[in-house]
PDB file of C-alpha atoms in Angstrom:
ATOM      1  CA  MET I   1      25.662 -21.675  -5.138  1.00  0.00           C
ATOM      2  CA  ALA I   2      29.622 -21.461  -5.534  1.00  0.00           C
ATOM      3  CA  THR I   3      31.426 -19.804  -2.754  1.00  0.00           C
ATOM      4  CA  LEU I   4      33.798 -17.348  -3.207  1.00  0.00           C
ATOM      5  CA  TYR I   5      36.266 -16.548  -0.158  1.00  0.00           C
ATOM      6  CA  HIS I   6      37.578 -12.660  -0.243  1.00  0.00           C
ATOM      7  CA  ALA I   7      40.207 -10.254   1.109  1.00  0.00           C
ATOM      8  CA  PRO I   8      39.581  -6.468   0.526  1.00  0.00           C
ATOM      9  CA  ASN I   9      42.157  -5.533  -2.578  1.00  0.00           C
ATOM     10  CA  ALA I  10      43.698  -9.208  -2.868  1.00  0.00           C
ATOM     11  CA  ARG I  11      43.643 -11.097  -6.014  1.00  0.00           C
ATOM     12  CA  SER I  12      39.747 -11.928  -5.442  1.00  0.00           C
ATOM     13  CA  LEU I  13      38.878  -8.899  -6.409  1.00  0.00           C
ATOM     14  CA  ARG I  14      39.637 -10.051 -10.006  1.00  0.00           C
ATOM     15  CA  VAL I  15      36.866 -12.555  -9.567  1.00  0.00           C
ATOM     16  CA  LEU I  16      34.246 -10.411  -8.052  1.00  0.00           C
ATOM     17  CA  TRP I  17      35.068  -7.922 -11.195  1.00  0.00           C
ATOM     18  CA  ALA I  18      34.557 -10.821 -13.579  1.00  0.00           C
ATOM     19  CA  LEU I  19      31.546 -12.046 -11.731  1.00  0.00           C
ATOM     20  CA  GLU I  20      30.004  -8.489 -11.992  1.00  0.00           C
ATOM     21  CA  GLU I  21      30.518  -7.856 -15.800  1.00  0.00           C
ATOM     22  CA  LEU I  22      29.065 -11.486 -16.233  1.00  0.00           C
ATOM     23  CA  GLY I  23      26.032 -10.600 -14.041  1.00  0.00           C
ATOM     24  CA  ALA I  24      26.514 -13.541 -12.006  1.00  0.00           C
ATOM     25  CA  SER I  25      26.564 -14.224  -8.353  1.00  0.00           C
ATOM     26  CA  VAL I  26      28.253 -16.386  -5.764  1.00  0.00           C
ATOM     27  CA  GLU I  27      28.136 -16.191  -1.823  1.00  0.00           C
ATOM     28  CA  VAL I  28      31.011 -14.143  -0.575  1.00  0.00           C
ATOM     29  CA  LYS I  29      32.608 -15.189   2.095  1.00  0.00           C
ATOM     30  CA  THR I  30      35.014 -12.121   3.369  1.00  0.00           C
ATOM     31  CA  LEU I  31      38.294 -13.078   4.998  1.00  0.00           C
ATOM     32  CA  PRO I  32      40.536 -10.899   7.534  1.00  0.00           C
ATOM     33  CA  PHE I  33      43.845 -10.579   5.954  1.00  0.00           C
ATOM     34  CA  PRO I  34      45.791 -12.982   5.714  1.00  0.00           C
ATOM     35  CA  PRO I  35      43.754 -15.702   6.039  1.00  0.00           C
ATOM     36  CA  ARG I  36      46.458 -18.224   6.654  1.00  0.00           C
ATOM     37  CA  VAL I  37      47.374 -16.261  10.213  1.00  0.00           C
ATOM     38  CA  LYS I  38      44.166 -14.736  11.135  1.00  0.00           C
ATOM     39  CA  GLN I  39      41.996 -17.662  10.079  1.00  0.00           C
ATOM     40  CA  PRO I  40      43.605 -20.973  10.273  1.00  0.00           C
ATOM     41  CA  ASP I  41      40.449 -23.120   9.574  1.00  0.00           C
ATOM     42  CA  TYR I  42      40.372 -21.465   6.152  1.00  0.00           C
ATOM     43  CA  LEU I  43      43.720 -23.670   5.459  1.00  0.00           C
ATOM     44  CA  SER I  44      41.578 -26.755   4.787  1.00  0.00           C
ATOM     45  CA  ILE I  45      40.123 -25.025   1.500  1.00  0.00           C
ATOM     46  CA  SER I  46      43.119 -23.284   0.570  1.00  0.00           C
ATOM     47  CA  PRO I  47      46.512 -25.501   2.176  1.00  0.00           C
ATOM     48  CA  ALA I  48      48.704 -22.064   1.135  1.00  0.00           C
ATOM     49  CA  GLY I  49      46.140 -19.751   2.779  1.00  0.00           C
ATOM     50  CA  THR I  50      45.820 -17.508  -0.117  1.00  0.00           C
ATOM     51  CA  VAL I  51      42.812 -15.995  -1.280  1.00  0.00           C
ATOM     52  CA  PRO I  52      40.756 -16.443  -3.464  1.00  0.00           C
ATOM     53  CA  ALA I  53      39.531 -19.731  -3.288  1.00  0.00           C
ATOM     54  CA  LEU I  54      36.213 -20.658  -5.232  1.00  0.00           C
ATOM     55  CA  VAL I  55      33.970 -23.717  -4.098  1.00  0.00           C
ATOM     56  CA  ASP I  56      31.819 -24.711  -6.891  1.00  0.00           C
ATOM     57  CA  GLY I  57      30.310 -28.148  -5.722  1.00  0.00           C
ATOM     58  CA  ASP I  58      33.106 -30.456  -5.584  1.00  0.00           C
ATOM     59  CA  ARG I  59      35.424 -28.014  -7.357  1.00  0.00           C
ATOM     60  CA  VAL I  60      37.832 -25.868  -5.308  1.00  0.00           C
ATOM     61  CA  MET I  61      39.883 -23.322  -7.285  1.00  0.00           C
ATOM     62  CA  THR I  62      42.439 -21.134  -5.925  1.00  0.00           C
ATOM     63  CA  GLU I  63      44.314 -19.348  -8.992  1.00  0.00           C
ATOM     64  CA  SER I  64      42.412 -16.016  -9.633  1.00  0.00           C
ATOM     65  CA  LEU I  65      42.987 -15.827 -13.196  1.00  0.00           C
ATOM     66  CA  ALA I  66      41.989 -19.593 -13.534  1.00  0.00           C
ATOM     67  CA  ILE I  67      38.377 -18.702 -11.778  1.00  0.00           C
ATOM     68  CA  CYS I  68      37.753 -15.981 -13.994  1.00  0.00           C
ATOM     69  CA  GLU I  69      38.231 -18.166 -16.833  1.00  0.00           C
ATOM     70  CA  TYR I  70      36.383 -20.960 -15.551  1.00  0.00           C
ATOM     71  CA  LEU I  71      33.483 -18.390 -14.787  1.00  0.00           C
ATOM     72  CA  ALA I  72      33.840 -16.866 -17.917  1.00  0.00           C
ATOM     73  CA  ALA I  73      33.678 -20.175 -19.779  1.00  0.00           C
ATOM     74  CA  LYS I  74      30.681 -21.112 -17.649  1.00  0.00           C
ATOM     75  CA  HIS I  75      28.563 -18.408 -18.816  1.00  0.00           C
ATOM     76  CA  GLY I  76      29.738 -18.040 -22.338  1.00  0.00           C
ATOM     77  CA  SER I  77      31.009 -14.883 -21.927  1.00  0.00           C
ATOM     78  CA  SER I  78      32.848 -12.488 -24.483  1.00  0.00           C
ATOM     79  CA  LEU I  79      35.681 -12.047 -21.667  1.00  0.00           C
ATOM     80  CA  LEU I  80      37.012 -14.782 -23.102  1.00  0.00           C
ATOM     81  CA  VAL I  81      38.660 -14.857 -26.421  1.00  0.00           C
ATOM     82  CA  ALA I  82      38.050 -18.505 -27.832  1.00  0.00           C
ATOM     83  CA  PRO I  83      40.820 -20.753 -29.842  1.00  0.00           C
ATOM     84  CA  GLY I  84      40.276 -19.682 -33.629  1.00  0.00           C
ATOM     85  CA  GLU I  85      39.563 -15.620 -32.905  1.00  0.00           C
ATOM     86  CA  PRO I  86      42.172 -13.447 -34.638  1.00  0.00           C
ATOM     87  CA  GLU I  87      43.553 -12.430 -31.501  1.00  0.00           C
ATOM     88  CA  ARG I  88      43.541 -15.527 -29.441  1.00  0.00           C
ATOM     89  CA  ALA I  89      47.579 -15.041 -29.109  1.00  0.00           C
ATOM     90  CA  PRO I  90      47.601 -11.545 -27.670  1.00  0.00           C
ATOM     91  CA  PHE I  91      44.557 -12.373 -25.514  1.00  0.00           C
ATOM     92  CA  LEU I  92      46.769 -14.915 -23.648  1.00  0.00           C
ATOM     93  CA  GLU I  93      49.844 -12.644 -23.806  1.00  0.00           C
ATOM     94  CA  TRP I  94      48.126  -9.860 -22.124  1.00  0.00           C
ATOM     95  CA  LEU I  95      46.244 -12.226 -19.824  1.00  0.00           C
ATOM     96  CA  TRP I  96      49.393 -13.720 -18.126  1.00  0.00           C
ATOM     97  CA  TYR I  97      51.104 -10.023 -18.579  1.00  0.00           C
ATOM     98  CA  GLY I  98      48.985  -9.044 -15.505  1.00  0.00           C
ATOM     99  CA  GLU I  99      49.993 -11.438 -13.045  1.00  0.00           C
ATOM    100  CA  SER I 100      53.268 -12.790 -14.274  1.00  0.00           C
ATOM    101  CA  THR I 101      54.797  -9.448 -15.677  1.00  0.00           C
ATOM    102  CA  LEU I 102      53.340  -6.468 -13.634  1.00  0.00           C
ATOM    103  CA  MET I 103      52.413  -8.502  -9.661  1.00  0.00           C
ATOM    104  CA  THR I 104      55.871  -9.926  -9.672  1.00  0.00           C
ATOM    105  CA  PRO I 105      57.713  -6.649  -8.849  1.00  0.00           C
ATOM    106  CA  ILE I 106      54.385  -5.480  -6.900  1.00  0.00           C
ATOM    107  CA  SER I 107      54.487  -8.207  -4.850  1.00  0.00           C
ATOM    108  CA  ARG I 108      57.865  -7.910  -3.838  1.00  0.00           C
ATOM    109  CA  MET I 109      57.522  -4.538  -2.844  1.00  0.00           C
ATOM    110  CA  GLY I 110      54.399  -5.421  -0.972  1.00  0.00           C
ATOM    111  CA  ARG I 111      56.294  -8.371   0.958  1.00  0.00           C
ATOM    112  CA  VAL I 112      59.524  -6.695   1.480  1.00  0.00           C
ATOM    113  CA  ALA I 113      58.330  -3.077   2.839  1.00  0.00           C
ATOM    114  CA  GLY I 114      56.054  -5.354   4.973  1.00  0.00           C
ATOM    115  CA  LEU I 115      59.326  -6.858   6.864  1.00  0.00           C
ATOM    116  CA  PRO I 116      60.177  -5.599  10.500  1.00  0.00           C
ATOM    117  CA  VAL I 117      63.298  -4.804   9.318  1.00  0.00           C
ATOM    118  CA  LYS I 118      64.803  -1.807   7.764  1.00  0.00           C
ATOM    119  CA  GLY I 119      68.248  -0.576   6.093  1.00  0.00           C
ATOM    120  CA  GLU I 120      70.159  -0.239   2.971  1.00  0.00           C
ATOM    121  CA  ALA I 121      69.585  -4.031   1.965  1.00  0.00           C
ATOM    122  CA  ILE I 122      65.972  -3.277   1.883  1.00  0.00           C
ATOM    123  CA  ASP I 123      66.025  -0.039   0.182  1.00  0.00           C
ATOM    124  CA  PHE I 124      67.896  -1.610  -2.378  1.00  0.00           C
ATOM    125  CA  VAL I 125      65.483  -4.342  -2.699  1.00  0.00           C
ATOM    126  CA  LEU I 126      62.413  -1.776  -3.167  1.00  0.00           C
ATOM    127  CA  ALA I 127      64.361   0.332  -5.289  1.00  0.00           C
ATOM    128  CA  ASP I 128      64.966  -2.691  -7.796  1.00  0.00           C
ATOM    129  CA  ALA I 129      61.663  -3.791  -7.775  1.00  0.00           C
ATOM    130  CA  ARG I 130      60.167   0.005  -8.656  1.00  0.00           C
ATOM    131  CA  GLU I 131      62.659   0.060 -11.266  1.00  0.00           C
ATOM    132  CA  SER I 132      61.629  -3.365 -12.979  1.00  0.00           C
ATOM    133  CA  LEU I 133      58.081  -2.398 -12.220  1.00  0.00           C
ATOM    134  CA  MET I 134      58.555   0.880 -14.303  1.00  0.00           C
ATOM    135  CA  ALA I 135      60.496  -0.857 -17.150  1.00  0.00           C
ATOM    136  CA  ARG I 136      57.701  -3.450 -17.272  1.00  0.00           C
ATOM    137  CA  LEU I 137      54.845  -0.860 -17.558  1.00  0.00           C
ATOM    138  CA  LYS I 138      56.743   0.241 -21.111  1.00  0.00           C
ATOM    139  CA  SER I 139      55.111  -2.536 -23.243  1.00  0.00           C
ATOM    140  CA  LEU I 140      51.550  -1.519 -21.682  1.00  0.00           C
ATOM    141  CA  GLU I 141      51.755   1.938 -22.495  1.00  0.00           C
ATOM    142  CA  GLN I 142      52.999   1.025 -26.158  1.00  0.00           C
ATOM    143  CA  ARG I 143      49.981  -1.675 -26.690  1.00  0.00           C
ATOM    144  CA  LEU I 144      47.438   0.859 -25.763  1.00  0.00           C
ATOM    145  CA  GLU I 145      48.165   3.309 -28.539  1.00  0.00           C
ATOM    146  CA  GLY I 146      44.844   3.721 -30.247  1.00  0.00           C
ATOM    147  CA  ARG I 147      43.065   1.104 -28.184  1.00  0.00           C
ATOM    148  CA  ASP I 148      40.482   1.646 -25.075  1.00  0.00           C
ATOM    149  CA  PHE I 149      41.189  -2.247 -24.519  1.00  0.00           C
ATOM    150  CA  LEU I 150      44.060  -4.590 -24.812  1.00  0.00           C
ATOM    151  CA  VAL I 151      42.489  -6.964 -27.460  1.00  0.00           C
ATOM    152  CA  ALA I 152      39.686  -7.741 -29.732  1.00  0.00           C
ATOM    153  CA  GLY I 153      38.423  -4.301 -29.431  1.00  0.00           C
ATOM    154  CA  ARG I 154      36.364  -5.016 -25.988  1.00  0.00           C
ATOM    155  CA  LEU I 155      36.618  -5.717 -22.300  1.00  0.00           C
ATOM    156  CA  THR I 156      38.218  -9.194 -21.827  1.00  0.00           C
ATOM    157  CA  LEU I 157      39.989 -11.244 -19.041  1.00  0.00           C
ATOM    158  CA  ALA I 158      42.693  -9.746 -19.889  1.00  0.00           C
ATOM    159  CA  ASP I 159      41.882  -6.236 -18.797  1.00  0.00           C
ATOM    160  CA  ILE I 160      40.790  -7.404 -15.654  1.00  0.00           C
ATOM    161  CA  SER I 161      44.012  -9.519 -15.137  1.00  0.00           C
ATOM    162  CA  VAL I 162      45.987  -5.740 -15.915  1.00  0.00           C
ATOM    163  CA  GLY I 163      43.742  -3.535 -14.415  1.00  0.00           C
ATOM    164  CA  TYR I 164      44.083  -5.459 -10.773  1.00  0.00           C
ATOM    165  CA  PRO I 165      47.698  -4.754 -10.464  1.00  0.00           C
ATOM    166  CA  LEU I 166      47.096  -1.172 -11.920  1.00  0.00           C
ATOM    167  CA  HIS I 167      44.440  -0.544  -9.319  1.00  0.00           C
ATOM    168  CA  LEU I 168      47.129  -1.685  -6.430  1.00  0.00           C
ATOM    169  CA  ILE I 169      49.484   0.966  -7.598  1.00  0.00           C
ATOM    170  CA  ALA I 170      46.848   3.564  -7.082  1.00  0.00           C
ATOM    171  CA  VAL I 171      45.608   1.919  -3.688  1.00  0.00           C
ATOM    172  CA  PHE I 172      48.881   1.364  -2.227  1.00  0.00           C
ATOM    173  CA  GLY I 173      50.339   4.626  -3.475  1.00  0.00           C
ATOM    174  CA  ILE I 174      53.299   2.995  -5.088  1.00  0.00           C
ATOM    175  CA  ASP I 175      55.610   5.674  -6.603  1.00  0.00           C
ATOM    176  CA  VAL I 176      55.822   4.846 -10.640  1.00  0.00           C
ATOM    177  CA  PRO I 177      55.012   7.319 -12.965  1.00  0.00           C
ATOM    178  CA  LEU I 178      52.229   5.894 -15.636  1.00  0.00           C
ATOM    179  CA  GLY I 179      52.442   6.972 -19.086  1.00  0.00           C
ATOM    180  CA  ALA I 180      49.358   9.085 -20.185  1.00  0.00           C
ATOM    181  CA  ARG I 181      47.858   6.237 -22.159  1.00  0.00           C
ATOM    182  CA  THR I 182      47.947   3.949 -19.176  1.00  0.00           C
ATOM    183  CA  SER I 183      46.815   6.436 -16.650  1.00  0.00           C
ATOM    184  CA  ALA I 184      43.850   6.844 -18.215  1.00  0.00           C
ATOM    185  CA  TYR I 185      43.295   3.170 -19.286  1.00  0.00           C
ATOM    186  CA  ARG I 186      43.569   2.531 -15.427  1.00  0.00           C
ATOM    187  CA  GLU I 187      40.917   5.252 -14.849  1.00  0.00           C
ATOM    188  CA  GLY I 188      38.483   4.284 -17.472  1.00  0.00           C
ATOM    189  CA  LEU I 189      38.492   0.542 -15.646  1.00  0.00           C
ATOM    190  CA  ARG I 190      37.928   1.610 -12.204  1.00  0.00           C
ATOM    191  CA  MET I 191      35.175   3.864 -13.208  1.00  0.00           C
ATOM    192  CA  ARG I 192      33.034   0.717 -14.846  1.00  0.00           C
ATOM    193  CA  PRO I 193      30.122   0.326 -12.826  1.00  0.00           C
ATOM    194  CA  ALA I 194      31.117  -3.508 -12.569  1.00  0.00           C
ATOM    195  CA  PHE I 195      34.456  -2.568 -10.889  1.00  0.00           C
ATOM    196  CA  VAL I 196      32.861  -0.073  -8.908  1.00  0.00           C
ATOM    197  CA  ARG I 197      30.356  -2.937  -7.269  1.00  0.00           C
ATOM    198  CA  ALA I 198      33.060  -5.234  -6.921  1.00  0.00           C
ATOM    199  CA  ALA I 199      35.655  -2.854  -5.039  1.00  0.00           C
ATOM    200  CA  ALA I 200      32.790  -2.232  -2.450  1.00  0.00           C
ATOM    201  CA  ILE I 201      32.429  -5.710  -1.362  1.00  0.00           C
ATOM    202  CA  LYS I 202      34.324  -5.832   1.910  1.00  0.00           C
TER     203      LYS I 202
END
């Protein structure tokens, strides 16, 4: 059986959520966060010390969306939009929007807010990241007009990708206003039984 290294609310939540949607299971090993500091032997699996890491036989993967795509393909899941399907291109666009576009300012806010220094410069960086996040959420609000899911009329990995940073906004109380469509979309995703089960894994 494959093994997934996980920490609560880390990007490994995406993988757990995908697994629950797939009806698949792995052995889950929960690590203290950040594992590179609190569990140094984990560096032999993930040299950067980040989670997730999936060990499947001789294969080791450490990018959350790559792991999700690998698992969905392995199980022949409709979470993927295959080459040749009409919405393949928008699927790829929104798959990476969750990590590249939304997570960039969220990660910046988390890192800077956790620094052991305060002051005007820190406040400026946080305000800039917040403004960037607000601007980046506008395209999501537009995309959701008349849609329950981002592409193909069904839940795909694009929704899992985007749903994760939206979840973090709620969990960490990030002060950004969400549009009505984005707010309803987020709550719909977080109410899915598969997400509820995944988020409960500690």
